[in-house]
Coordinates of C-alpha atoms in Angstrom, one line a residue:
K1 CA -57.8 -31.4 5.7
P2 CA -56.7 -27.8 4.9
L3 CA -54.8 -29.0 1.8
L4 CA -58.0 -30.3 0.1
N5 CA -60.1 -27.3 1.1
K6 CA -60.8 -24.8 -1.7
D7 CA -61.2 -21.9 0.8
Y8 CA -57.4 -21.9 1.4
T9 CA -56.2 -21.1 -2.2
E10 CA -54.0 -18.2 -1.1
I11 CA -52.0 -20.3 1.3
S12 CA -52.2 -23.6 -0.5
P13 CA -48.6 -23.4 -1.7
L14 CA -47.5 -23.1 2.0
L15 CA -49.8 -25.9 3.0
E16 CA -48.5 -28.1 0.3
R17 CA -44.9 -27.4 1.3
I18 CA -45.8 -28.3 4.9
H19 CA -47.5 -31.5 3.8
N20 CA -44.5 -32.5 1.7
Q21 CA -42.1 -31.8 4.6
Q22 CA -44.3 -33.9 6.9
L23 CA -44.1 -36.8 4.4
Q24 CA -40.3 -36.4 4.2
L25 CA -40.0 -36.3 7.9
K26 CA -42.0 -39.5 8.3
E27 CA -39.9 -41.2 5.7
S28 CA -36.7 -40.1 7.3
S29 CA -37.9 -41.3 10.7
L30 CA -38.8 -44.7 9.3
E31 CA -35.4 -45.0 7.7
L32 CA -33.6 -43.9 10.9
E33 CA -35.6 -46.5 12.9
L34 CA -34.6 -49.2 10.4
R35 CA -30.9 -48.3 10.7
R36 CA -31.2 -48.3 14.5
E37 CA -32.7 -51.8 14.4
E38 CA -30.0 -53.0 12.0
F39 CA -27.3 -51.7 14.2
E40 CA -28.8 -53.3 17.3
T41 CA -29.2 -56.6 15.5
V42 CA -25.5 -56.6 14.5
T43 CA -24.1 -55.5 17.8
N44 CA -26.3 -57.9 19.8
S45 CA -25.0 -60.8 17.7
M46 CA -21.4 -60.0 18.6
N47 CA -19.4 -62.2 20.9
E48 CA -17.6 -59.1 22.2
G49 CA -19.1 -56.5 24.6
M50 CA -19.5 -53.1 23.0
V51 CA -20.5 -49.8 24.7
L52 CA -20.7 -46.4 23.1
L53 CA -20.7 -43.3 25.3
N54 CA -21.3 -39.7 24.6
K55 CA -18.6 -37.2 25.7
R56 CA -20.2 -36.9 29.2
G57 CA -20.0 -40.7 29.8
R58 CA -23.7 -41.4 29.2
I59 CA -24.6 -44.7 27.4
L60 CA -25.6 -44.2 23.8
S61 CA -25.5 -47.9 23.0
I62 CA -24.7 -51.1 24.9
N63 CA -25.0 -54.6 23.5
N64 CA -26.3 -57.7 25.3
K65 CA -22.8 -59.1 25.8
A66 CA -21.5 -56.0 27.5
R67 CA -24.6 -56.0 29.8
Q68 CA -23.8 -59.6 30.7
I69 CA -20.1 -59.0 31.2
I70 CA -20.4 -55.9 33.5
S71 CA -23.6 -57.2 35.2
A72 CA -25.4 -54.1 34.2
D73 CA -29.1 -53.4 34.3
C74 CA -28.9 -50.0 32.7
E75 CA -30.8 -47.9 30.2
L76 CA -29.6 -45.7 27.4
G77 CA -28.7 -42.3 28.8
D78 CA -27.5 -43.7 32.1
S79 CA -24.0 -42.7 33.3
I80 CA -21.4 -45.4 32.9
Y81 CA -20.0 -44.3 36.2
T82 CA -23.1 -45.4 38.1
V83 CA -23.7 -48.7 36.3
N84 CA -21.3 -50.9 38.3
D85 CA -19.1 -49.7 41.2
N86 CA -16.6 -52.6 40.6
L87 CA -15.3 -51.1 37.3
N88 CA -13.1 -48.4 38.7
S89 CA -10.1 -49.2 36.5
I90 CA -12.3 -49.1 33.4
H91 CA -13.7 -45.8 34.6
E92 CA -10.1 -44.5 34.6
M93 CA -9.7 -45.7 31.1
I94 CA -12.9 -44.0 30.1
D95 CA -11.6 -40.7 31.6
R96 CA -8.4 -41.0 29.6
A97 CA -10.4 -41.6 26.4
R98 CA -12.6 -38.6 27.2
G99 CA -9.3 -36.7 27.2
G100 CA -8.3 -38.1 23.8
Q101 CA -6.1 -41.0 24.9
R102 CA -6.6 -44.6 23.9
S103 CA -6.0 -47.4 26.4
E104 CA -6.3 -51.1 26.8
K105 CA -5.7 -53.7 29.5
I106 CA -6.5 -57.1 30.8
E107 CA -9.2 -56.8 33.4
S108 CA -10.7 -59.5 35.7
I109 CA -14.4 -59.1 35.9
N110 CA -16.6 -61.7 37.7
E111 CA -13.9 -64.3 37.7
K112 CA -13.2 -64.1 34.0
N113 CA -10.4 -62.3 32.1
Y114 CA -11.2 -59.7 29.5
H115 CA -9.2 -57.6 27.1
V116 CA -10.7 -54.1 27.5
N117 CA -10.1 -51.6 24.7
V118 CA -11.2 -48.0 25.2
N119 CA -11.0 -45.5 22.4
P120 CA -12.0 -41.9 22.0
I121 CA -14.4 -41.1 19.2
I122 CA -13.1 -38.1 17.4
T123 CA -15.4 -35.8 15.4
N124 CA -14.1 -32.7 13.7
G125 CA -10.9 -32.9 15.8
A126 CA -12.7 -33.1 19.2
V127 CA -13.6 -36.0 21.4
S128 CA -17.3 -36.6 20.9
G129 CA -17.6 -39.9 22.7
V130 CA -16.0 -43.2 23.8
A131 CA -16.1 -46.7 22.3
I132 CA -15.4 -49.6 24.6
V133 CA -14.9 -53.2 23.3
I134 CA -14.6 -56.0 25.8
I135 CA -13.3 -59.4 24.7
D136 CA -13.4 -62.5 26.8
I137 CA -9.9 -64.0 26.7
T138 CA -10.4 -66.6 29.5
D139 CA -10.7 -69.6 27.2
K140 CA -7.6 -68.4 25.2
E141 CA -5.6 -68.2 28.4
I142 CA -6.7 -71.7 29.5
K143 CA -5.6 -73.1 26.1
I144 CA -2.2 -71.4 26.4
L145 CA -1.7 -72.8 29.9
K146 CA -2.7 -76.3 28.8
H147 CA -0.4 -76.1 25.8
T148 CA 2.5 -74.8 28.0
R149 CA 2.0 -77.7 30.5
F150 CA 1.9 -80.2 27.7
Y151 CA 5.1 -78.8 26.2
F152 CA 7.0 -78.9 29.5
K153 CA 5.7 -82.5 30.3
S154 CA 6.6 -83.8 26.8
N155 CA 9.9 -82.0 26.6
P156 CA 11.8 -82.7 29.8
S157 CA 15.1 -81.2 28.4
S158 CA 13.4 -77.8 28.5
N159 CA 13.0 -78.1 32.3
R160 CA 16.8 -78.1 32.9
C161 CA 18.8 -75.0 33.8

């Protein structure tokens, strides 16, 4: 190791600085990996689908629920536009978000209904990416329909004009 060698006394301050920077870099890298794992654990435990895109529409993060909802076998760095051809209306929402406009809608995907929320991510006044949250509302809609049917069956006076 050059740092321990006595022949390098003239450059030992430089070597020591390089060594310390390598240690700091290794520590920072471990901390970053820990944060990434924490983020992944939290997002994969969500009941909602979540996708984060960069400003070009490439996937930075996608949780397991989002993969399941959009039937995507994708990798980080893939373009969201090539993941699933049946998501054209969501692609339009992503385009709007890339232009700075937030949008949301009810979308039917694989025979289920989802509330899709697409937001631009703004950094220093410019769009730096897109956040997509997909919430399964199918069960809520079924409960509302059942409640509505029950109400009209149990309250015949409400059926009169």
